[in-house]
Coordinates of C-alpha atoms in Angstrom, one line a residue:
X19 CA 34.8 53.6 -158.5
X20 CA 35.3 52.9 -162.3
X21 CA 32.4 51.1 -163.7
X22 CA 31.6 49.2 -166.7
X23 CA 30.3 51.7 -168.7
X24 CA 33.6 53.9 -169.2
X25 CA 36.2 51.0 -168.8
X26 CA 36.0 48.0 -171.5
X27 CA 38.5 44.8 -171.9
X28 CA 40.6 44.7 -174.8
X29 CA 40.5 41.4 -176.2
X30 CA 39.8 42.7 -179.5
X31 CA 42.0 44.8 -179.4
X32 CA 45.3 43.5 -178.9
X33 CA 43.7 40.4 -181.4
X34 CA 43.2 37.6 -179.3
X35 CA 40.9 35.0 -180.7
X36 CA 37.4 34.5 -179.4
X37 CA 38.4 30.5 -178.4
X38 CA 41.3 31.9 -176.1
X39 CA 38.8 34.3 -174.8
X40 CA 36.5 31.3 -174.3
X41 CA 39.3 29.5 -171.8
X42 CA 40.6 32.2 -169.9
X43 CA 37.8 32.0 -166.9
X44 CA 38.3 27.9 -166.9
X45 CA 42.4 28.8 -166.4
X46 CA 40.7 31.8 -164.0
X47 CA 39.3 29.6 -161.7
X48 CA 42.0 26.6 -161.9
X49 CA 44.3 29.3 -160.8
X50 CA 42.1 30.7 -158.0
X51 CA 42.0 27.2 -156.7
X52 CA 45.7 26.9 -156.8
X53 CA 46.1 30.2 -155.2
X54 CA 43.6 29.5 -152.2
X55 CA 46.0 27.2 -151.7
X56 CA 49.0 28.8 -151.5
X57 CA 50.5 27.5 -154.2
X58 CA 53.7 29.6 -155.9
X59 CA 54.2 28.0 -159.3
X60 CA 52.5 25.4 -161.4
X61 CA 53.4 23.8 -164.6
X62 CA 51.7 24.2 -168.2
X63 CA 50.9 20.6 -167.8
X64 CA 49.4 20.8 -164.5
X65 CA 47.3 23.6 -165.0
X66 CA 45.9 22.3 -168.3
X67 CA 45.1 19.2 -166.6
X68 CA 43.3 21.6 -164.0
X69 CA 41.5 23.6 -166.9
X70 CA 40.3 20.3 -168.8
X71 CA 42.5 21.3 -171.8
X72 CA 45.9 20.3 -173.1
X73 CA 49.3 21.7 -172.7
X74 CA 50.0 22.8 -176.2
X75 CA 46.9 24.7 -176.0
X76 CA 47.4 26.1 -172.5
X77 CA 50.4 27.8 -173.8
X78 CA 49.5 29.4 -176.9
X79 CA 46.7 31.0 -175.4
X80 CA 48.9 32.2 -173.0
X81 CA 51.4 34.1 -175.9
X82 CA 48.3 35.8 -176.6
X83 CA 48.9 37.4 -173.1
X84 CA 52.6 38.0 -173.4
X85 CA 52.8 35.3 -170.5
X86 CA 55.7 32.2 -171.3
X87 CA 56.8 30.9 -168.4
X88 CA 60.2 30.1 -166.5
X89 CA 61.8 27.0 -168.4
X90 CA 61.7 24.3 -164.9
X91 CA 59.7 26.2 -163.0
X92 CA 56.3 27.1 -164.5
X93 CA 54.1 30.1 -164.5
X94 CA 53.8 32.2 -161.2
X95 CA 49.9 32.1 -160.1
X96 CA 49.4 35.2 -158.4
X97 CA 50.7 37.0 -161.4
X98 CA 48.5 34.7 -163.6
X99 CA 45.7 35.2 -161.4
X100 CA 46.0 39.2 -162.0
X101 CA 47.5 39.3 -166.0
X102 CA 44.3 37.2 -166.8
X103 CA 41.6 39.2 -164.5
X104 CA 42.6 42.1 -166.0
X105 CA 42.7 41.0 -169.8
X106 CA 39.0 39.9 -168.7
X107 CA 38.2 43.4 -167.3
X108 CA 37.8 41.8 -163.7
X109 CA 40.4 44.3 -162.0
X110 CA 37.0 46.5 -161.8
X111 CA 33.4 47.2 -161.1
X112 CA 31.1 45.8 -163.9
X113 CA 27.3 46.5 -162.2
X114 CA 24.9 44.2 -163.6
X115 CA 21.0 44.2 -164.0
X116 CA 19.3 41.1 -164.3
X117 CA 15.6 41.2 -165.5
X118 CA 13.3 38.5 -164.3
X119 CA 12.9 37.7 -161.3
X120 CA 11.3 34.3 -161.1
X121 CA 12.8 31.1 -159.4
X122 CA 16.1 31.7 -161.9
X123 CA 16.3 34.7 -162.0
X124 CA 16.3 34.7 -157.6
X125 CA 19.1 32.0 -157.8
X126 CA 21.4 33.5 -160.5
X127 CA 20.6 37.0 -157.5
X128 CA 21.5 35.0 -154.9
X129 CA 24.2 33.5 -156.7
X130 CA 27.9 34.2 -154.2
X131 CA 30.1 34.4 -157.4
X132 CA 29.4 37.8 -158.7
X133 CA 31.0 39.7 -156.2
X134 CA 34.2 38.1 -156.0
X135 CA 34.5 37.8 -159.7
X136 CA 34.2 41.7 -160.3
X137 CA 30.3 42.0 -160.9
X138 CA 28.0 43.8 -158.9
X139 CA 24.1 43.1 -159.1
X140 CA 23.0 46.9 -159.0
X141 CA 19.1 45.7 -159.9
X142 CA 16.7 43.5 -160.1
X143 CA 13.8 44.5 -162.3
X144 CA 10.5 42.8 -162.9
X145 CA 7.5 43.1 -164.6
X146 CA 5.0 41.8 -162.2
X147 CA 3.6 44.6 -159.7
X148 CA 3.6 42.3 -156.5
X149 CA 7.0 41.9 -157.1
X150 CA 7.8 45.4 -156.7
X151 CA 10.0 46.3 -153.3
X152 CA 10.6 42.7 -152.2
X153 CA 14.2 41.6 -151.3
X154 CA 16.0 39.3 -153.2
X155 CA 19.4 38.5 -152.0
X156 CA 19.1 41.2 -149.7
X157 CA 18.1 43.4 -152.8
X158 CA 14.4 45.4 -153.4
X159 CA 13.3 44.1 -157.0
X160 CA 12.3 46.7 -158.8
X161 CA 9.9 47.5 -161.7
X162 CA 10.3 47.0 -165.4
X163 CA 9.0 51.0 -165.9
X164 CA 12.0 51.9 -164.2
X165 CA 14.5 49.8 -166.2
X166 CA 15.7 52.8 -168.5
X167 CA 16.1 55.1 -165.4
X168 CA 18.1 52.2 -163.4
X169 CA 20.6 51.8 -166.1
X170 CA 21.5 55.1 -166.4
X171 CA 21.4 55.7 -163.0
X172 CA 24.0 52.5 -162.4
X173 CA 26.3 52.9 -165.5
X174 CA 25.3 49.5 -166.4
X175 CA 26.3 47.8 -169.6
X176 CA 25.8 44.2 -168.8
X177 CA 22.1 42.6 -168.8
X178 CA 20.8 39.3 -167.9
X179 CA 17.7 38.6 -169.2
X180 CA 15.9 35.8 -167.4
X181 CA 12.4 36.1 -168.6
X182 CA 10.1 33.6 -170.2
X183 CA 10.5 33.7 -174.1
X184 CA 8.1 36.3 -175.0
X185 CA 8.7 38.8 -173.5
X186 CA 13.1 38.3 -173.5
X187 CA 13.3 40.0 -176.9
X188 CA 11.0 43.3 -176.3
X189 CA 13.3 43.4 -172.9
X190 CA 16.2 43.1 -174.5
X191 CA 15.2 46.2 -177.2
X192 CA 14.9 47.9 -174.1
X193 CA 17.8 47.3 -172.6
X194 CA 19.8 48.0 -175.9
X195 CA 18.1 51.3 -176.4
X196 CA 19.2 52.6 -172.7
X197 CA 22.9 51.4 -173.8
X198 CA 23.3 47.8 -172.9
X199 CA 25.8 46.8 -175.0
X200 CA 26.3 43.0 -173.1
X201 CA 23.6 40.7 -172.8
X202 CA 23.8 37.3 -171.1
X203 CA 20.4 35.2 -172.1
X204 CA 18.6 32.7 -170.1
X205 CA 15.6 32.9 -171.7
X206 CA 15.1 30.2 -174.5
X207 CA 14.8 31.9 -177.7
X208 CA 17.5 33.5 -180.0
X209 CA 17.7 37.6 -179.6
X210 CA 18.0 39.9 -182.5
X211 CA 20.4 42.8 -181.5
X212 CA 22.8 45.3 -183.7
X213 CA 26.3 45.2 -184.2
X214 CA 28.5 46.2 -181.3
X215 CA 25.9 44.3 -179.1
X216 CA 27.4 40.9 -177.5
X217 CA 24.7 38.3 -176.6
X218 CA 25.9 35.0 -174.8
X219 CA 23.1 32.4 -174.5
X220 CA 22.9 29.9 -171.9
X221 CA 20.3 27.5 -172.8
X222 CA 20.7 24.4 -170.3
X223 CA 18.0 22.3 -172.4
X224 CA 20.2 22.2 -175.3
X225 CA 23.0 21.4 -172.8
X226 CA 20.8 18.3 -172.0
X227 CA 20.2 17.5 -175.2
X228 CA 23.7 17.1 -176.5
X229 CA 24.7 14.9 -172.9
X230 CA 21.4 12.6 -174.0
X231 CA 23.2 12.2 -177.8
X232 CA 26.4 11.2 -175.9
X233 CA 24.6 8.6 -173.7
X234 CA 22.9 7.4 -176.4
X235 CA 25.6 6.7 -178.8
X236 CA 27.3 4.9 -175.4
X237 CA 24.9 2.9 -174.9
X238 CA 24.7 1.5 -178.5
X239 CA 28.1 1.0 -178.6
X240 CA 27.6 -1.1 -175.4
X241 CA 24.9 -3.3 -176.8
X242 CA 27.3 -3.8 -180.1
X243 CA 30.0 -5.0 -178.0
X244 CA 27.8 -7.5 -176.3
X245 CA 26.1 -8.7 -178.9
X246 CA 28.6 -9.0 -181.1
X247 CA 31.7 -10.8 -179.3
X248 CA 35.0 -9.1 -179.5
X249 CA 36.1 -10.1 -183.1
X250 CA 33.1 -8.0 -184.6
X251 CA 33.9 -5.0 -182.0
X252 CA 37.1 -4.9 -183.9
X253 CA 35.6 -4.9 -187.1
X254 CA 34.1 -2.2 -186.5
X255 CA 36.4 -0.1 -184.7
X256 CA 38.2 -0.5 -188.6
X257 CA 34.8 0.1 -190.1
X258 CA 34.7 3.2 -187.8
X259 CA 37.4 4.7 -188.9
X260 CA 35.9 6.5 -191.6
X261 CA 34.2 8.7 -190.1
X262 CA 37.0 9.6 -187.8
X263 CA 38.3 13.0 -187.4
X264 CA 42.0 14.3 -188.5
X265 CA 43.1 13.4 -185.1
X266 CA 42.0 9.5 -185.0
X267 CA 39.8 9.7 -182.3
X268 CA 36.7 11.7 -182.4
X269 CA 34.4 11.4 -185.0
X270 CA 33.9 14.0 -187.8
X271 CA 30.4 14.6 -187.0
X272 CA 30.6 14.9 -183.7
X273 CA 29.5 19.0 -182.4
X274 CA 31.9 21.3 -180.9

């Protein structure tokens, strides 16, 4: 079975930007969807709407891919479903360790999507003794002393680190150092790793964060309407224009 370690996607490669990259799982699983269903075709404008992004977008990433379409009927899913798996190194075995094994580290273990997205979960690996041969997911957690060994044992070249803060950058030294070269971080702090090293950070407090901005800056806008009668509401929808992005409509300031 081809694993991660001798088999690597090639995005960079053939050029295609790092925001296309960033959209091809939502079309993934848009497409899965469509295909559960039994779906043949589907139109850029459909599948966009599926994917949360527009049209135009949709089908410039999708020249990237050397994948146009039939003018009046659309793209063909199943063949989507595979051109895009395999541009996203899906069409093989990725084994994954995931170090950490508190309550998120056992959910993201026990998590059914790895498996049928083209990850395996060869380890668990903790640093707490007691932890040491008890199933997770149907899998013995093992200990941090053996991390090095599992690795190479596995072929693995994607971590996830799901430690507390402290100790997520000494683990991920570690993990680099026995040839990691993909690290997917749960743990809230920024890593420090060399070039060639990808590091993807999922930090769900600063996810919070930016929804509590949002509702926030709804709910002044509520209280402005209200208090202020609809004449002043339109003055300062004009007064608001100037801080309006190129496109009219969202604001320049507002984060990515």
């Amino acid at each position: 079975m081809a694993t991660g370690r001798t088999h690597r996607p090639a995005t960079r490669s053939r050029g295609i930007p790092e925001a296309t990259v960033a959209r091809l799982p939502l079309y993934l699983r848009a497409l899965t969807a469509l295909s559960e269903r039994s779906v043949p075709t589907v139109s850029s404008e459909e599948l966009a709407a599926a994917a949360g992004v527009n049209s135009a977008k949709l089908r410039k990433d999708f020249s990237y891919l050397g994948s146009y379409g039939t003018r009046g009927v659309g793209y063909d899913v199943e063949y989507l479903v595979y051109q895009i798996s395999r541009e996203l190194g899906l069409t093989q075995d990725w084994p994954v360790v995931i170090v950490g094994i508190g309550n998120l580290g056992a959910a993201l273990a026990n998590y059914g999507g790895f498996a049928s997205r083209g990850f395996r979960v060869a380890a668990l690996i903790d640093a707490d003794p007691a932890m040491a041969g008890k199933p997770v997911a149907g899998i013995p957690v093992q200990h941090s002393d053996s991390l090095e060994k599992i690795i190479q044992e596995n072929g693995v070249s994607i971590g996830v680190i799901a430690t507390p803060a402290g100790a997520a950058q000494p683990v991920c030294d570690r993990l680099v150092a026995a040839g990691v070269t993909s690290i997917l971080n749960f743990a809230p702090t920024v890593l420090t790793v060399p070039d060639g090293v990808d590091v993807r950070k999922v930090d769900l407090s600063i996810e919070l964060q930016i929804l509590a901005f949002h509702e926030q800056r709804k709910a002044g806008e509520e209280a402005h309407t209200d208090g202020a009668g609809p004449a002043a509401a339109t003055r300062a929808g004009s007064d608001d224009s100037a801080d309006q992005g190129p496109d009219g409509d969202v604001p320049a300031v507002m984060p990515a």
